[in-house]
PDB file of C-alpha atoms in Angstrom:
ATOM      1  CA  UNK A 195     -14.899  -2.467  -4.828  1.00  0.00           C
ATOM      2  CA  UNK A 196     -13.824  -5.741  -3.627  1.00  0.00           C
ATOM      3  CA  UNK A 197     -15.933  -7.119  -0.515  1.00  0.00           C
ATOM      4  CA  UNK A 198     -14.323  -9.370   2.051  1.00  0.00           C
ATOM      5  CA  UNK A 199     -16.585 -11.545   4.261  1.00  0.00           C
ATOM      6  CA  UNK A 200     -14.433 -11.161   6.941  1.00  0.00           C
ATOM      7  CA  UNK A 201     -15.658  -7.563   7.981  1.00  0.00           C
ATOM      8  CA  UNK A 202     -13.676  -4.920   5.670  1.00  0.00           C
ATOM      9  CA  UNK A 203     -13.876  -4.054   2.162  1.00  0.00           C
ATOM     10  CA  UNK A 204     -11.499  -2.414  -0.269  1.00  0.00           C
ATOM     11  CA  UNK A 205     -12.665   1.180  -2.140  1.00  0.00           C
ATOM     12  CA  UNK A 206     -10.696   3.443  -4.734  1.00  0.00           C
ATOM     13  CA  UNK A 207     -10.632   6.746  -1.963  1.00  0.00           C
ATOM     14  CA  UNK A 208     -11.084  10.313  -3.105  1.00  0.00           C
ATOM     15  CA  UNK A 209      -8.327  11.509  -1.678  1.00  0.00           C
ATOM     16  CA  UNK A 210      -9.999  14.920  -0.815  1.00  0.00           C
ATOM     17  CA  UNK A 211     -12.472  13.349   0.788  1.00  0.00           C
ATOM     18  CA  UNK A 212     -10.430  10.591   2.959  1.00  0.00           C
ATOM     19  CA  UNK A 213      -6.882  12.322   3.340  1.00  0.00           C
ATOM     20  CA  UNK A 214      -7.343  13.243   7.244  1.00  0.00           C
ATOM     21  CA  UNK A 215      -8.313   9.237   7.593  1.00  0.00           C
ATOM     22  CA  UNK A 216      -5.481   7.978   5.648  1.00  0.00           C
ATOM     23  CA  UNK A 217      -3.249   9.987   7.306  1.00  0.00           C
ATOM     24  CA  UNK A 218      -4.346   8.923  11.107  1.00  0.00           C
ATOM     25  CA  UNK A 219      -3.325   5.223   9.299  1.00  0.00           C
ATOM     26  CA  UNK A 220      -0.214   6.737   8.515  1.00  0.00           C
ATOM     27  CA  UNK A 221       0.983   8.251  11.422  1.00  0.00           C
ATOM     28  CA  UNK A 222       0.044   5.483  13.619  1.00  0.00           C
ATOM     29  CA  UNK A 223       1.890   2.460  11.389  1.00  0.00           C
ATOM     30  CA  UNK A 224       4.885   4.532   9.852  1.00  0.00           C
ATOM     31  CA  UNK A 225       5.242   7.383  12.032  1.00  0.00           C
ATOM     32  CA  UNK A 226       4.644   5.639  15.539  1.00  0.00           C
ATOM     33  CA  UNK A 227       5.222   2.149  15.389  1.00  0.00           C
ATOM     34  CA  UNK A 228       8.498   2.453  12.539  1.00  0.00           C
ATOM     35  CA  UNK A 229       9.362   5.421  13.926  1.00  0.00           C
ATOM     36  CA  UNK A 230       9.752   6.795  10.190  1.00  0.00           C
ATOM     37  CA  UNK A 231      10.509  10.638  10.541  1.00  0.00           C
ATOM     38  CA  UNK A 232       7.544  12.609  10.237  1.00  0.00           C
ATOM     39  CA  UNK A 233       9.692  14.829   7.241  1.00  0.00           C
ATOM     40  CA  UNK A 234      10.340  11.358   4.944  1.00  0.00           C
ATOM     41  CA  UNK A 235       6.184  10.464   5.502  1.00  0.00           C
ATOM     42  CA  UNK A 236       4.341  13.014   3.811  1.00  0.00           C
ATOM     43  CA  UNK A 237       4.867  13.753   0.424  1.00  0.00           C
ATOM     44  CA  UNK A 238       3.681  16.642  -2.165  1.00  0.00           C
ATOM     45  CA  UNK A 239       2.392  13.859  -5.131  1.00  0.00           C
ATOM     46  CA  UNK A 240      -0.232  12.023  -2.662  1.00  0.00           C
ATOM     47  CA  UNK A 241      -2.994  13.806  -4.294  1.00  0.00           C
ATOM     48  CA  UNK A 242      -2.261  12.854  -7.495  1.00  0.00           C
ATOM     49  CA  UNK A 243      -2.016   9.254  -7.039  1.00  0.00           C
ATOM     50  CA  UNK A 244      -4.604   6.547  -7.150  1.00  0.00           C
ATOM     51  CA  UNK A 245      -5.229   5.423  -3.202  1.00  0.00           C
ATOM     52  CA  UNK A 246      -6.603   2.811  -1.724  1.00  0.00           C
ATOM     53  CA  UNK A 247      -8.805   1.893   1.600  1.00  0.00           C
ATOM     54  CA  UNK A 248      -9.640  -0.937   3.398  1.00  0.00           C
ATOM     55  CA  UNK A 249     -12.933  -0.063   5.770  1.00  0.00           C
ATOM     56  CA  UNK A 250     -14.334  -2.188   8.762  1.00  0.00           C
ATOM     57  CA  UNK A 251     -18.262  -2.707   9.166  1.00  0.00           C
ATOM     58  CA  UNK A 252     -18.314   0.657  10.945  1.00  0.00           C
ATOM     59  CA  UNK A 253     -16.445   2.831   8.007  1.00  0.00           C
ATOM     60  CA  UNK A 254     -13.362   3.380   9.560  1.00  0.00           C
ATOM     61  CA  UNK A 255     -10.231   3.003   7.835  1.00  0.00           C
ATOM     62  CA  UNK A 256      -7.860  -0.102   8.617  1.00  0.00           C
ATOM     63  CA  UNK A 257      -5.639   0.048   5.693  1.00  0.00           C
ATOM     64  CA  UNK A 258      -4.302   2.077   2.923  1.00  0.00           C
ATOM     65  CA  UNK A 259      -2.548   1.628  -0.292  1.00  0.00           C
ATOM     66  CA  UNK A 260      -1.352   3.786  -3.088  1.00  0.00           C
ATOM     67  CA  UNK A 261      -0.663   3.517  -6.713  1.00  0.00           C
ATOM     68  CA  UNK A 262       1.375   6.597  -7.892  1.00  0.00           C
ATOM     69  CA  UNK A 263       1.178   7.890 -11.574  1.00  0.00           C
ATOM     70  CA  UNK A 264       4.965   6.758 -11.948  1.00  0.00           C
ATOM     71  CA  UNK A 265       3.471   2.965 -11.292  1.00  0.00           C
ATOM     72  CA  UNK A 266       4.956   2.257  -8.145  1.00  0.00           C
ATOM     73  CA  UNK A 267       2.685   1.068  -5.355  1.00  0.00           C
ATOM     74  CA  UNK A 268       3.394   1.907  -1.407  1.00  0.00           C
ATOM     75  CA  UNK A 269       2.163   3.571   1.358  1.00  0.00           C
ATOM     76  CA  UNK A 270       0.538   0.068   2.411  1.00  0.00           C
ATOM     77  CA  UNK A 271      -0.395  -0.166   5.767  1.00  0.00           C
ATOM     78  CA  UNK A 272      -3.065  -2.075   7.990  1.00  0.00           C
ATOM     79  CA  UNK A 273      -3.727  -1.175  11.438  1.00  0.00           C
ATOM     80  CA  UNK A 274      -2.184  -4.163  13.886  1.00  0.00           C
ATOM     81  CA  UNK A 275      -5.423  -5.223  14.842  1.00  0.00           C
ATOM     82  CA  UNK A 276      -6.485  -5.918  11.116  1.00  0.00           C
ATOM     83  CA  UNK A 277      -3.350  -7.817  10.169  1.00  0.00           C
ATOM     84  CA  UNK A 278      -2.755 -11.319   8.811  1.00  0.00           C
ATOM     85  CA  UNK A 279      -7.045 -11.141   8.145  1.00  0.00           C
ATOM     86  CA  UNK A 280      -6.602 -10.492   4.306  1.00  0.00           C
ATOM     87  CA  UNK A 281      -6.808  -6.389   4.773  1.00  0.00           C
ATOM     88  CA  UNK A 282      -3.152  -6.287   2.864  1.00  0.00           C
ATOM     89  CA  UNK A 283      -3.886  -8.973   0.043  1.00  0.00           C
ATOM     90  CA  UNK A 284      -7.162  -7.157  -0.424  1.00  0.00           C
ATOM     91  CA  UNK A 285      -5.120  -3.605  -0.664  1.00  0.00           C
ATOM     92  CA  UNK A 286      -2.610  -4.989  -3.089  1.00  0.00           C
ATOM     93  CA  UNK A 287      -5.337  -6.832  -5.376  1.00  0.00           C
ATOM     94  CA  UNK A 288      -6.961  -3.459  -5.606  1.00  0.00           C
ATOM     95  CA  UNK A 289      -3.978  -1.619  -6.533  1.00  0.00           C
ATOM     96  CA  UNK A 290      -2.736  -4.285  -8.973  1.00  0.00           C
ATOM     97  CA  UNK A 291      -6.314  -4.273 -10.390  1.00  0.00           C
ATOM     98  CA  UNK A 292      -5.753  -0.361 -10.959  1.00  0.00           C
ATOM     99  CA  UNK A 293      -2.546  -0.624 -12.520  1.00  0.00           C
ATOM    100  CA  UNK A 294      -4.248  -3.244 -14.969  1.00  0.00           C
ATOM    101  CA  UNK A 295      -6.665  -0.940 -15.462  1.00  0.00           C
ATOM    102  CA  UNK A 296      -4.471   1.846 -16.975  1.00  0.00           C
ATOM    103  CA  UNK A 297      -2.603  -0.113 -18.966  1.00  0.00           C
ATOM    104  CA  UNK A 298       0.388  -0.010 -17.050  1.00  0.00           C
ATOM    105  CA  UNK A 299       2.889  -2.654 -18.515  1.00  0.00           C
ATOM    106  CA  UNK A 300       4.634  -3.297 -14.860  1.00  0.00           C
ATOM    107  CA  UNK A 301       4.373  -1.736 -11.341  1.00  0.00           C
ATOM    108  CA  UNK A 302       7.168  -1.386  -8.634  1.00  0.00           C
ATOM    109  CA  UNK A 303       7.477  -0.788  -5.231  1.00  0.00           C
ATOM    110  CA  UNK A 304      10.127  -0.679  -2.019  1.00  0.00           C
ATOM    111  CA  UNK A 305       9.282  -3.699  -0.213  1.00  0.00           C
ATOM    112  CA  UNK A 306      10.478  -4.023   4.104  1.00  0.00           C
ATOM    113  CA  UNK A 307      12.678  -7.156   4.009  1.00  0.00           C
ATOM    114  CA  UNK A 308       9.951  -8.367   6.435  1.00  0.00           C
ATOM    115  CA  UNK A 309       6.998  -8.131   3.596  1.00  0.00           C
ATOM    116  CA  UNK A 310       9.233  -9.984   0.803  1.00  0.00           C
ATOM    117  CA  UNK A 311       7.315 -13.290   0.863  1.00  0.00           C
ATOM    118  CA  UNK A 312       3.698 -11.294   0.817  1.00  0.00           C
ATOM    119  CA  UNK A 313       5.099  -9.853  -2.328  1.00  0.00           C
ATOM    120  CA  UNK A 314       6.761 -12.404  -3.665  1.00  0.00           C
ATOM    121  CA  UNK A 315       3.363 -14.436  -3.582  1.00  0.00           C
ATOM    122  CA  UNK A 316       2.260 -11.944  -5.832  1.00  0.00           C
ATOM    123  CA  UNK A 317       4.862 -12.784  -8.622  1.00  0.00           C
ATOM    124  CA  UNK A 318       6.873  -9.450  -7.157  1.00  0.00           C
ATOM    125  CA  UNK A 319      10.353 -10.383  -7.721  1.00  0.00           C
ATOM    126  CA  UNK A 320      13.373  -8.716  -5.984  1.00  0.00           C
ATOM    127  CA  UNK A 321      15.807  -6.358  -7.609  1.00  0.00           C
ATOM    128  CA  UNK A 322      19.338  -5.402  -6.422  1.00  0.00           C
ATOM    129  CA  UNK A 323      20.846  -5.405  -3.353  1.00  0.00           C
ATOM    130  CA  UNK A 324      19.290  -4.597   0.314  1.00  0.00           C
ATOM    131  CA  UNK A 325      19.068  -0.972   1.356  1.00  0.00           C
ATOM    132  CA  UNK A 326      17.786   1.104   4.562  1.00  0.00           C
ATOM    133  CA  UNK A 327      14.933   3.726   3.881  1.00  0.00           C
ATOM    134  CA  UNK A 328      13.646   5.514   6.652  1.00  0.00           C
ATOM    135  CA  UNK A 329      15.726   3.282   9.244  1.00  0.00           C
ATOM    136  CA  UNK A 330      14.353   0.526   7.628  1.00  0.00           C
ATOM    137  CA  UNK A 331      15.892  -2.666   5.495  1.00  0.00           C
ATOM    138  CA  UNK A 332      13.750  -2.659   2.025  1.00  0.00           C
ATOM    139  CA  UNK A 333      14.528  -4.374  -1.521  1.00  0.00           C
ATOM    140  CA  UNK A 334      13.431  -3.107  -4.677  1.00  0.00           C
ATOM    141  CA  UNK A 335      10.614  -5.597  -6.188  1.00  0.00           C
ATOM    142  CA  UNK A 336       8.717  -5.542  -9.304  1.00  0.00           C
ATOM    143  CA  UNK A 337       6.184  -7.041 -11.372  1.00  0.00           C
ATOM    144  CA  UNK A 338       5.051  -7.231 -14.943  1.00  0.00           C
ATOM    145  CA  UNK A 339       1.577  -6.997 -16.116  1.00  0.00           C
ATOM    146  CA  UNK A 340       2.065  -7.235 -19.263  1.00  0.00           C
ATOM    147  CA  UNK A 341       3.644 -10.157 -21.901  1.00  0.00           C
TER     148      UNK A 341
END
């Protein structure tokens, strides 16, 4: 667990426990305010991947983040009024932590051309060209745990 003092900390979910929460997160970042098609959003593999929550004072999911047994991390997504507080730094140190954890030797992920610098603070660095997912401009980044 990794406890912020600003009002949220980050816990490994259970995803049978917490998928109806993560997925109100969903919809309301990808679904409603990217306007992702519902179809491209949910996916078969989400219960076997290692997930991620960010909870406020109160328990209630903020922000999510996934690790999937292929070692690429997504699905990261804070609620807008928990943004630019340290919810997404928090979500990505967990995740990182997690791929550490397992031994993974790098991690990968599809990165909005918006979110490159967050990334890229992280040592993510960009791979080929620019492409649209979902509507949506991304770059492929990665980053290696291991020397």
């Amino acid at each position: 667990m990794i406890q912020v003092e600003i009002g949220f900390q980050v816990l490994e979910a259970d995803w049978s426990r917490d998928e109806s929460a993560i997925a109100l997160v969903r919809r309301q970042v990808f679904i409603e305010e990217q306007a992702v098609p519902e179809a491209m959003e949910w996916e078969t593999q989400d219960p076997a991947c290692d997930w991620f929550v960010a909870k406020d004072g109160g328990g209630a999911i903020v922000g999510i983040a996934r690790l999937t047994p292929d070692a690429r991390i997504g699905r990261m997504a804070v609620l807008p009024g928990w943004r630019r507080r340290g919810v997404g730094t928090a979500l990505l140190q967990a995740a990182l932590a997690k791929a550490r954890q397992k031994g993974l030797p790098q991690v990968s992920l599809h990165a909005q051309v918006h979110a490159l610098l967050f990334y890229g603070r992280f040592g993510f660095q960009a791979r080929g060209p620019e492409f649209e997912e979902a509507g949506i401009p991304h770059r492929e980044m990665s980053l290696v745990l291991t020397e």
